Coordinates of C-alpha atoms and ligand atoms in Angstrom, one line a residue:
M659 CA 0.2 -0.2 -0.1
F660 CA 1.1 3.7 -0.9
Y661 CA 0.6 5.9 2.2
L662 CA 0.7 9.3 1.5
T663 CA 0.3 12.1 3.6
T664 CA 0.7 15.9 3.5
A665 CA 1.3 18.8 6.1
I666 CA -1.8 19.4 7.9
D667 CA -2.4 23.0 7.5
Y668 CA -2.6 25.6 10.4
T669 CA -6.2 27.1 10.9
N670 CA -5.2 30.1 12.1
G671 CA -5.7 31.8 8.8
S672 CA -6.9 31.3 5.4
P673 CA -5.4 28.7 2.6
H674 CA -3.2 30.2 0.0
I675 CA -1.5 29.0 -2.8
G676 CA 1.1 27.4 -1.3
H677 CA -1.0 25.2 0.7
A678 CA -2.8 24.5 -2.6
Y679 CA 0.4 23.5 -4.0
E680 CA 1.2 20.8 -1.6
K681 CA -2.5 19.4 -1.4
V682 CA -2.6 19.4 -5.6
L683 CA 1.1 17.7 -5.9
A684 CA 0.1 15.1 -3.2
D685 CA -3.5 14.3 -4.9
V686 CA -1.6 14.3 -8.4
I687 CA 1.0 11.8 -6.9
V688 CA -1.5 9.6 -5.4
R689 CA -3.7 9.6 -8.8
Y690 CA -0.8 8.7 -10.5
R691 CA -0.1 5.7 -8.0
R692 CA -3.4 4.4 -8.6
L693 CA -2.9 4.8 -12.3
R694 CA 0.0 2.8 -12.2
G695 CA -2.0 0.1 -10.6
D696 CA -1.1 0.6 -7.1
E697 CA -3.4 0.5 -3.8
A698 CA -2.9 4.1 -2.3
F699 CA -4.0 5.8 0.7
F700 CA -4.0 9.6 1.0
L701 CA -4.4 11.7 4.2
T702 CA -4.6 15.4 4.7
G703 CA -6.0 17.4 7.3
V704 CA -5.6 20.6 9.6
D705 CA -3.7 21.3 13.0
Q706 CA -5.9 23.1 14.6
H707 CA -4.3 23.6 18.0
G708 CA -1.4 25.8 19.5
Q709 CA -1.2 29.2 20.6
K710 CA -1.5 30.8 17.1
V711 CA -5.0 29.8 16.8
Q712 CA -5.8 30.8 20.4
Q713 CA -4.5 34.3 19.5
T714 CA -5.9 34.7 16.3
A715 CA -9.5 33.2 18.0
E716 CA -9.0 36.0 20.7
Q717 CA -8.1 38.7 18.5
E718 CA -11.6 37.8 16.8
G719 CA -13.5 37.4 19.7
V720 CA -14.4 33.9 19.4
N721 CA -13.8 30.8 21.1
P722 CA -10.9 29.0 19.5
A723 CA -13.3 25.6 18.8
T724 CA -15.8 27.9 17.0
F725 CA -12.7 29.8 15.4
V726 CA -11.0 26.4 13.7
K727 CA -14.5 25.3 12.5
R728 CA -15.0 28.2 10.4
T729 CA -11.6 28.1 9.1
T730 CA -11.3 24.5 8.9
K731 CA -14.3 24.8 6.5
K732 CA -12.1 26.8 4.3
F733 CA -9.9 24.2 3.9
L734 CA -12.6 21.8 3.3
N735 CA -14.0 24.0 0.6
L736 CA -10.8 24.5 -1.5
W737 CA -9.9 20.7 -1.7
E738 CA -13.5 20.2 -3.3
Q739 CA -13.1 22.9 -5.3
L740 CA -9.9 21.9 -6.6
G741 CA -10.5 18.2 -6.6
V742 CA -8.4 17.1 -4.3
E743 CA -9.8 13.7 -3.4
Y744 CA -7.9 12.4 0.1
D745 CA -8.9 9.0 1.9
G746 CA -8.6 10.1 5.2
W747 CA -9.4 13.7 6.9
A748 CA -7.1 14.6 9.8
E749 CA -8.5 17.1 12.6
T750 CA -6.4 17.2 15.6
I751 CA -9.4 18.3 17.6
D752 CA -11.0 15.0 16.9
P753 CA -11.3 13.1 20.0
R754 CA -9.7 9.8 18.2
H755 CA -6.4 12.0 17.8
K756 CA -6.5 13.2 21.3
A757 CA -6.9 9.7 22.9
C758 CA -4.0 8.8 20.5
V759 CA -1.7 11.4 21.3
Q760 CA -2.4 10.8 25.0
S761 CA -1.9 7.3 25.1
I762 CA 1.5 7.7 23.1
L763 CA 2.3 10.5 25.8
S764 CA 1.4 7.8 28.9
T765 CA 3.5 4.9 27.3
L766 CA 6.5 7.5 26.7
K767 CA 6.3 8.5 30.1
Q768 CA 6.3 4.9 31.7
Q769 CA 9.1 4.0 29.2
G770 CA 11.2 6.6 30.9
Q771 CA 11.4 8.9 27.6
L772 CA 9.5 11.8 29.7
Y773 CA 10.5 14.0 32.5
K774 CA 9.4 16.9 34.3
H775 CA 12.2 19.9 34.7
A776 CA 11.6 23.7 35.4
H777 CA 13.7 25.8 32.7
S778 CA 14.2 29.7 32.5
G779 CA 15.1 31.2 29.4
H780 CA 13.8 33.1 25.9
Y781 CA 10.7 32.0 24.3
S782 CA 9.5 32.9 21.1
V783 CA 5.9 33.4 21.1
R784 CA 5.6 33.4 17.1
Q785 CA 7.5 29.9 16.8
E786 CA 6.2 28.7 20.4
Q787 CA 9.4 27.4 21.2
F788 CA 12.3 28.2 24.0
L789 CA 15.5 29.8 22.2
S790 CA 18.8 29.1 22.9
D791 CA 21.9 31.0 22.2
R792 CA 22.5 29.0 18.9
D793 CA 19.5 31.0 17.9
R794 CA 20.9 34.7 18.3
D795 CA 22.2 36.3 15.1
E796 CA 25.7 37.6 14.5
S797 CA 25.1 40.6 16.6
G798 CA 24.0 38.5 19.5
N799 CA 20.0 39.2 19.3
F800 CA 17.3 37.1 18.3
G801 CA 16.1 38.0 15.0
P802 CA 12.7 38.7 13.3
E803 CA 12.0 35.3 12.4
W804 CA 11.4 34.6 16.0
G805 CA 8.9 37.8 16.4
E806 CA 8.4 38.9 20.0
V807 CA 10.5 37.0 22.5
V808 CA 10.0 37.0 26.2
E809 CA 12.0 35.4 29.2
I810 CA 10.0 33.0 31.3
E811 CA 10.8 30.4 33.7
E812 CA 8.5 27.6 34.2
D813 CA 8.0 23.8 34.7
N814 CA 7.4 21.5 31.6
W815 CA 7.7 18.2 30.3
Y816 CA 10.4 17.1 28.3
F817 CA 11.1 14.2 25.6
K818 CA 14.5 12.8 25.7
L819 CA 15.2 13.9 22.1
S820 CA 19.0 13.6 22.7
E821 CA 18.9 9.9 23.3
H822 CA 17.6 9.1 19.6
T823 CA 20.1 11.4 17.7
A824 CA 22.8 9.1 17.2
W825 CA 20.3 6.6 15.9
L826 CA 18.8 9.5 13.8
K827 CA 22.1 10.5 12.2
S828 CA 23.0 6.5 11.5
Y829 CA 19.6 6.0 10.0
L830 CA 19.9 8.9 7.9
D831 CA 23.6 7.9 6.7
A832 CA 22.4 4.2 5.5
T833 CA 18.9 5.3 4.0
P834 CA 19.5 6.9 0.5
D835 CA 15.5 7.7 0.0
A836 CA 14.8 9.0 3.6
V837 CA 15.0 12.7 2.6
T838 CA 14.2 14.0 -1.3
P839 CA 15.7 15.6 -2.4
A840 CA 18.8 14.7 -1.6
F841 CA 20.0 18.7 -0.6
R842 CA 17.7 18.7 1.9
K843 CA 19.0 15.9 3.6
A844 CA 22.3 17.5 3.8
E845 CA 20.8 20.5 5.3
L846 CA 18.7 18.3 8.0
L847 CA 22.8 16.3 8.9
N848 CA 23.9 19.7 9.3
A849 CA 21.2 20.8 11.7
L850 CA 21.5 17.3 13.4
E851 CA 25.5 18.0 13.8
R852 CA 24.3 21.4 15.8
N853 CA 21.2 20.2 17.6
S854 CA 21.8 16.7 18.9
G855 CA 22.1 17.5 22.8
T856 CA 19.0 19.2 23.3
D857 CA 15.7 17.4 24.7
L858 CA 12.5 18.4 23.4
C859 CA 9.8 20.7 25.4
I860 CA 6.3 18.8 25.1
S861 CA 4.3 20.7 27.1
R862 CA 2.9 24.3 27.9
P863 CA 1.3 25.4 31.3
K864 CA -2.3 26.1 31.1
E865 CA -1.7 29.4 32.2
R866 CA 0.0 30.1 28.7
L867 CA -1.9 27.6 26.5
R868 CA -5.1 26.3 26.9
W869 CA -6.1 25.2 23.4
G870 CA -4.1 22.0 23.4
I871 CA -4.4 18.5 24.3
E872 CA -4.1 17.6 28.1
I873 CA -1.1 16.1 29.3
P874 CA -2.9 12.8 31.0
F875 CA -0.6 12.6 33.9
D876 CA -0.3 16.3 34.5
T877 CA -3.3 18.4 33.9
D878 CA -1.9 21.5 34.6
F879 CA 0.0 21.2 31.1
V880 CA -1.3 21.0 27.4
T881 CA 0.9 18.9 24.6
Y882 CA 3.1 21.2 22.5
V883 CA 1.2 21.7 19.2
W884 CA 4.2 19.8 17.1
F885 CA 4.1 17.0 19.2
D886 CA 0.5 16.9 18.8
A887 CA 0.2 17.4 15.4
L888 CA 2.8 15.3 14.1
I889 CA 1.2 12.3 15.3
N890 CA -1.7 12.6 13.2
Y891 CA 0.1 10.8 10.3
I892 CA -0.5 7.5 12.4
S893 CA -3.7 8.6 14.7
F894 CA -5.8 8.9 11.4
A895 CA -4.2 5.9 9.9
G896 CA -5.7 4.1 13.0
Y897 CA -2.6 3.6 15.4
H898 CA -3.9 2.2 18.6
A899 CA -7.2 3.1 17.5
A900 CA -10.1 1.0 18.8
P901 CA -11.4 -1.2 16.1
D902 CA -15.0 0.8 16.0
A903 CA -13.2 4.1 15.7
G904 CA -14.0 4.0 11.6
L905 CA -10.2 4.5 11.3
P906 CA -7.9 2.5 8.6
D907 CA -6.5 -0.9 10.0
F908 CA -2.9 0.4 10.7
T909 CA -0.8 -2.2 9.7
R910 CA -2.5 -2.1 6.2
L911 CA -0.9 1.3 5.8
W912 CA 2.1 1.9 7.9
G913 CA 4.5 -1.4 7.9
G914 CA 3.8 -3.1 4.5
D915 CA 5.8 -3.7 1.4
E916 CA 6.2 0.6 1.0
R917 CA 7.0 3.1 3.4
P918 CA 4.7 5.9 4.1
V919 CA 5.8 9.3 2.2
H920 CA 5.3 12.3 3.9
I921 CA 4.9 15.4 1.5
I922 CA 6.1 18.6 3.5
G923 CA 7.2 22.3 2.8
K924 CA 11.1 23.0 3.0
D925 CA 10.4 25.2 6.6
I926 CA 9.1 22.2 8.5
L927 CA 11.8 19.7 7.8
V928 CA 14.2 21.0 10.4
P929 CA 13.6 20.2 13.3
A930 CA 10.1 19.3 13.1
H931 CA 10.0 16.2 10.6
G932 CA 13.2 15.6 10.2
I933 CA 14.5 15.1 13.7
Y934 CA 11.2 15.6 16.4
W935 CA 9.0 13.0 14.2
L936 CA 11.5 10.5 13.6
C937 CA 12.9 10.5 17.0
M938 CA 9.5 10.4 18.2
L939 CA 8.7 7.1 15.9
H940 CA 12.0 5.8 17.1
A941 CA 10.9 6.5 20.7
M942 CA 7.7 4.5 20.2
G943 CA 9.6 1.4 18.7
F944 CA 9.2 2.0 15.2
P945 CA 11.8 0.1 13.1
D946 CA 14.1 1.5 10.4
A947 CA 12.3 -0.2 8.0
Q948 CA 9.1 1.7 9.1
M949 CA 10.2 5.5 8.9
P950 CA 8.3 7.8 6.7
R951 CA 10.1 8.8 3.4
L952 CA 9.8 12.8 3.8
L953 CA 9.2 14.3 0.2
V954 CA 10.2 18.3 0.8
H955 CA 8.8 20.6 -1.8
G956 CA 10.0 24.5 -2.4
W957 CA 7.9 27.5 -1.6
W958 CA 5.8 29.6 -4.2
N959 CA 7.0 32.9 -3.9
I960 CA 6.2 36.3 -5.4
R961 CA 8.3 38.2 -7.2
G962 CA 11.2 36.2 -5.2
E963 CA 9.4 37.3 -1.8
K964 CA 8.1 35.3 0.7
M965 CA 4.1 35.3 0.5
S966 CA 3.1 36.9 3.8
K967 CA 0.1 38.5 5.5
S968 CA 2.3 41.9 6.2
I969 CA 3.6 42.0 2.8
G970 CA 0.1 41.8 1.6
N971 CA 0.7 39.6 -1.4
I972 CA -0.9 36.4 -0.3
V973 CA -2.4 34.8 -3.6
D974 CA -5.6 33.4 -3.1
P975 CA -6.4 30.2 -4.9
N976 CA -10.5 30.3 -4.8
Q977 CA -10.1 33.5 -6.7
L978 CA -7.8 32.1 -9.2
A979 CA -9.8 29.0 -9.6
D980 CA -13.0 30.9 -10.3
R981 CA -11.2 33.3 -12.9
F982 CA -9.3 30.6 -14.7
G983 CA -10.8 27.2 -13.9
V984 CA -9.7 24.4 -11.6
E985 CA -7.7 22.4 -14.5
A986 CA -5.9 25.8 -15.5
L987 CA -4.8 26.1 -11.6
R988 CA -4.2 22.5 -11.2
Y989 CA -1.8 22.4 -14.2
Y990 CA -0.2 25.8 -13.3
L991 CA 0.9 24.5 -10.1
V992 CA 2.6 21.6 -10.9
R993 CA 3.9 22.7 -14.0
D994 CA 5.8 25.5 -13.3
I995 CA 7.6 24.3 -10.2
V996 CA 10.2 21.8 -9.7
T997 CA 9.4 19.4 -7.0
G998 CA 12.2 20.5 -4.2
K999 CA 13.1 24.0 -5.5
D1000 CA 11.1 27.2 -5.0
S1001 CA 9.2 29.0 -7.9
D1002 CA 7.8 32.5 -8.4
F1003 CA 3.7 32.6 -8.8
D1004 CA 3.2 34.4 -11.7
V1005 CA -0.4 34.9 -13.3
E1006 CA 1.2 36.0 -16.3
R1007 CA 2.7 32.3 -16.8
L1008 CA -0.1 30.5 -15.8
I1009 CA -2.2 31.9 -19.1
M1010 CA 1.1 31.6 -21.2
L1011 CA 1.6 27.9 -20.2
Y1012 CA -2.5 26.7 -20.0
N1013 CA -2.6 28.6 -23.4
T1014 CA 0.4 27.4 -25.0
E1015 CA 0.5 24.2 -24.1
L1016 CA -2.9 23.1 -23.6
A1017 CA -5.2 25.3 -25.5
N1018 CA -3.0 25.4 -28.5
E1019 CA -0.7 22.2 -28.8
L1020 CA -3.2 19.7 -27.0
G1021 CA -6.4 21.7 -28.1
N1022 CA -5.2 21.7 -31.4
L1023 CA -4.3 18.0 -31.5
C1024 CA -7.7 17.4 -30.4
N1025 CA -9.7 19.5 -32.6
R1026 CA -7.8 18.1 -35.5
A1027 CA -8.1 14.6 -34.5
L1028 CA -11.4 14.6 -33.4
N1029 CA -13.4 16.9 -35.6
M1030 CA -11.6 15.8 -38.8
S1031 CA -12.3 12.3 -37.8
Q1032 CA -16.1 13.2 -37.5
R1033 CA -16.2 15.0 -41.1
F1034 CA -13.7 13.0 -43.1
T1035 CA -14.8 9.5 -41.6
E1036 CA -17.9 9.8 -40.1
G1037 CA -16.1 9.8 -36.5
M1038 CA -15.2 6.0 -37.6
L1039 CA -11.5 5.0 -37.0
Q1040 CA -9.5 2.2 -38.4
R1041 CA -6.2 1.2 -37.7
G1042 CA -4.8 0.7 -41.1
G1043 CA -1.9 -1.7 -42.0
S1044 CA 0.9 -0.5 -43.6
F1045 CA 2.7 2.0 -41.8
T1046 CA 4.9 4.6 -43.0
E1047 CA 8.3 6.2 -41.6
D1048 CA 6.0 9.3 -40.0
D1049 CA 3.5 7.2 -38.4
L1050 CA 6.4 4.7 -36.7
A1051 CA 8.4 7.7 -35.5
L1052 CA 5.0 9.1 -34.2
Q1053 CA 4.6 5.6 -32.4
S1054 CA 7.9 6.0 -31.2
S1055 CA 7.7 9.3 -30.1
L1056 CA 4.7 8.2 -27.8
I1057 CA 7.0 5.6 -26.4
Q1058 CA 9.7 7.7 -25.3
S1059 CA 7.3 10.5 -23.9
T1060 CA 5.6 7.7 -21.9
T1061 CA 8.5 6.4 -20.6
A1062 CA 10.1 9.4 -20.0
Y1063 CA 6.7 10.6 -18.2
R1064 CA 6.6 7.5 -15.7
T1065 CA 10.2 7.9 -14.7
A1066 CA 9.4 11.6 -13.9
M1067 CA 6.2 10.6 -12.1
D1068 CA 8.0 7.8 -10.3
E1069 CA 10.4 10.6 -9.3
F1070 CA 7.7 13.2 -8.2
D1071 CA 8.8 15.4 -10.9
V1072 CA 5.7 16.1 -12.3
S1073 CA 6.7 19.2 -14.2
K1074 CA 9.3 17.3 -16.1
A1075 CA 6.2 14.3 -16.9
L1076 CA 4.4 17.1 -18.3
E1077 CA 6.9 18.4 -20.3
A1078 CA 7.7 15.0 -21.7
L1079 CA 4.0 14.7 -22.6
S1080 CA 4.0 17.7 -24.4
R1081 CA 6.9 16.8 -26.6
H1082 CA 4.8 14.1 -27.9
I1083 CA 1.8 16.6 -28.5
V1084 CA 3.8 18.8 -30.5
H1085 CA 5.3 15.8 -32.5
C1086 CA 1.7 15.0 -33.2
N1087 CA 0.9 18.6 -34.3
R1088 CA 3.9 18.7 -36.7
Y1089 CA 2.8 15.2 -38.4
T1090 CA -0.2 16.6 -38.8
D1091 CA 0.9 19.5 -40.9
R1092 CA 3.5 17.2 -42.8
M1093 CA 0.6 14.6 -43.7
Q1094 CA -2.2 17.2 -44.4
P1095 CA -5.1 14.8 -43.8
W1096 CA -7.6 17.6 -45.3
D1097 CA -5.4 16.9 -48.7
L1098 CA -5.8 13.2 -48.3
N1099 CA -9.4 13.4 -48.0
K1100 CA -9.6 15.2 -51.2
D1101 CA -8.4 12.0 -53.2
P1102 CA -10.9 8.8 -53.0
E1103 CA -7.5 6.8 -53.7
K1104 CA -5.9 8.1 -50.5
K1105 CA -8.6 7.0 -48.2
D1106 CA -6.8 4.2 -46.4
R1107 CA -3.7 6.6 -45.6
L1108 CA -6.3 9.2 -44.4
A1109 CA -7.8 6.5 -42.1
T1110 CA -4.0 5.6 -40.9
V1111 CA -3.2 9.5 -40.2
L1112 CA -6.4 10.3 -38.4
Y1113 CA -6.1 6.6 -36.1
H1114 CA -2.5 8.0 -35.4
L1115 CA -4.0 11.4 -33.9
A1116 CA -7.1 9.9 -32.1
E1117 CA -4.9 7.5 -30.6
S1118 CA -2.4 9.9 -29.2
V1119 CA -5.3 11.9 -28.0
A1120 CA -6.4 8.8 -25.7
H1121 CA -2.8 8.3 -24.7
A1122 CA -2.9 11.8 -23.8
A1123 CA -6.1 11.5 -21.7
V1124 CA -4.7 8.6 -19.7
L1125 CA -1.3 10.1 -18.9
L1126 CA -2.9 13.7 -18.0
S1127 CA -5.8 11.7 -16.1
P1128 CA -3.8 12.4 -12.4
I1129 CA -3.4 15.8 -13.2
L1130 CA -6.2 17.1 -15.4
P1131 CA -9.0 14.3 -14.2
D1132 CA -11.9 16.4 -15.1
A1133 CA -10.2 17.1 -18.7
A1134 CA -9.5 13.3 -19.3
A1135 CA -12.9 12.2 -18.4
K1136 CA -14.1 14.8 -21.4
L1137 CA -11.8 13.5 -23.6
A1138 CA -12.9 9.7 -22.8
G1139 CA -16.5 11.0 -23.4
Q1140 CA -15.6 12.6 -26.6
L1141 CA -13.7 9.9 -27.6
N1142 CA -16.6 7.4 -26.9
L1143 CA -14.2 5.5 -24.5
P1144 CA -15.8 5.6 -21.3
N1145 CA -13.7 2.8 -19.9
L1146 CA -10.3 5.0 -21.0
T1147 CA -10.4 6.1 -17.6
N1148 CA -9.9 2.9 -16.0
I1149 CA -6.9 1.8 -18.0
R1150 CA -3.8 1.4 -15.6
L1151 CA 0.0 1.9 -17.0
P1152 CA 0.6 -1.8 -17.5
D1153 CA -1.8 -2.3 -20.1
L1154 CA -1.1 1.5 -21.8
R1155 CA -0.1 0.3 -25.3
W1156 CA -0.7 1.2 -29.0
G1157 CA -4.4 0.2 -29.9
L1158 CA -6.4 1.8 -27.0
I1159 CA -8.8 2.5 -29.8
P1160 CA -10.7 -0.6 -31.4
E1161 CA -10.9 -1.3 -35.0
G1162 CA -13.8 0.3 -36.8
H1163 CA -14.6 2.3 -33.1
T1164 CA -16.9 5.4 -33.7
I1165 CA -16.2 8.6 -31.9
G1166 CA -18.6 10.9 -30.0
K1167 CA -19.3 14.6 -30.7
P1168 CA -16.1 16.6 -30.2
K1169 CA -16.2 19.8 -28.5
P1170 CA -13.2 22.0 -27.2
V1171 CA -12.0 20.8 -23.8
F1172 CA -9.3 23.8 -23.3
P1173 CA -10.8 27.1 -24.4
K1174 CA -8.2 29.8 -24.7
I1175 CA -7.7 32.2 -21.8
I1176 CA -8.8 35.5 -23.4
V1177 CA -7.4 38.4 -21.3
E1178 CA -9.0 41.4 -21.5
E1179 CA -6.4 44.4 -22.6
P1180 CA -7.0 47.3 -19.8
S1181 CA -8.8 50.2 -22.0
P1182 CA -6.4 52.9 -22.7
Ligands
LIG1214 N1 0.6 22.9 10.8 C1 2.2 22.9 10.4 C2 2.2 21.7 9.8 C3 2.3 20.4 10.5 S1 2.4 18.9 9.9 C4 2.1 17.6 11.4 C5 2.3 24.1 9.3 N2 1.2 24.6 8.7 S2 1.3 25.7 7.5 O1 -0.2 26.0 7.2 O2 1.7 27.0 8.1 O3 2.0 25.2 6.3 C6 1.3 23.7 5.9 C7 1.8 23.3 4.6 O4 2.2 24.5 3.6 C8 3.6 23.1 5.4 O5 4.3 22.1 4.3 C9 4.2 24.5 4.3 O6 5.4 24.3 4.0 C10 3.6 24.8 2.8 N3 3.6 25.8 2.6 C11 3.5 27.2 3.3 N4 3.8 28.1 2.1 C12 4.0 27.9 1.1 C13 4.6 28.3 0.0 N5 4.2 29.5 0.0 N6 4.6 27.7 -1.0 C14 4.9 26.5 -0.9 N7 4.3 25.6 0.3 C15 3.8 26.3 1.4 O7 3.4 24.1 8.5

């Protein structure tokens, strides 16, 4: 079973384009794995506890429970709008999650992994963590990234993180695919080198934070939001769940023949996922073979700058989907970024990429293949017998593109996969220009040749629909409908070969699937 999760989004605000990217990427990868024929389970959700939520709720004058219900709805609506289809939904206020977090805390305490300790020091309100001298900048100050820093002294519960860091280093050294891309693993190892001696404070006194999961053996405290949130990956996968909890059977998702994959942004690799989470799992007794793989994506920026409320440059995915359509947005989000690297979000490029690759190239191919078949052969397609060099070159272009697509998708590089598909579409349009089916149609002697050419084009559309289906499921279904091949969307990659369209098959009514985005010129 392929078990894929994403980060769970903070519910202290509204979803932006960065959140949308991560979920669409995960959705595309899961759909692709199903296309490969694999069984897959996709979990995503929201992170509802913590100081940020408590503070924002206070500012808005509502209680945190009401507040998170409201913001959670925004995420749920967006995923529905964007066609993000998950199998499990994680909300950290769910009592089933709370029970799991508390049972893990109690077990770790019994095993001597937790201890209580008084600590005085500097605390970052924004990052919800104590700071050490290592967090100071060159001039000895805590930089603006920490927000407000206050001095406090308090008792807290600690997790013996330092007992697991030697193991973590050896695990990372021995496991090439523990973190993707590789340069992020190097970053993690560096951080580990600097941080291996400290334990992790996992509680917050209730005077300071009420909005969290109570520490079961010391009720003056709640659980630190990261310790709570990270556990979602196993709690909603059925770890320690009652059989009637309505959660999956944990052993099916975790610990089978494939390790789980967590998709996260670059900002939450160190220390949260790369150090805390892997050490927490190790402390809970998870063996190396069951450690999740971390797939770390980059960020969407705006003209090189981070998106932020204070700069006021947040891009709203709802507005973009309304304006350009869901499929145009999904396409752009995975096309104009290399998984692992950052990219600049640019509406002009969204329009350009959609118009060039979908409306012009693929749209043109569909239009030619389907319309000409309709007009010249009454929609009937025949495979033909003798292939010319051009036909064989087209068939081989399709094989090459499909192979490159698969390799790229297996490496989570959706942009490269789409590029490979585009190469074949461009090849098909050039083939059409050379074959000139409109001329072949004028000569009754060339009917067979015409049929062969049209078949090559329609067959390419069918393959394109299959390969595009993880990224653009609606467009793929529409193309399958127009080809009159309703079962096309059930095809699995191992069965994808030349001849999807049966001999003598009649296609349906063609209709443009990728209407060009027309941008109104501002009036002078
Ligand atoms: N709640 C934590 C994650 C807990 S996981 C156990 C959190 N939430 S977040 O809402 O701030 O971020 C959620 C995800 O969105 C993270 O993976 C983060 O990297 C990603 N992104 C936030 N801004 C982003 C961009 N501008 N671009 C791409 N992804 C970005 O962190």
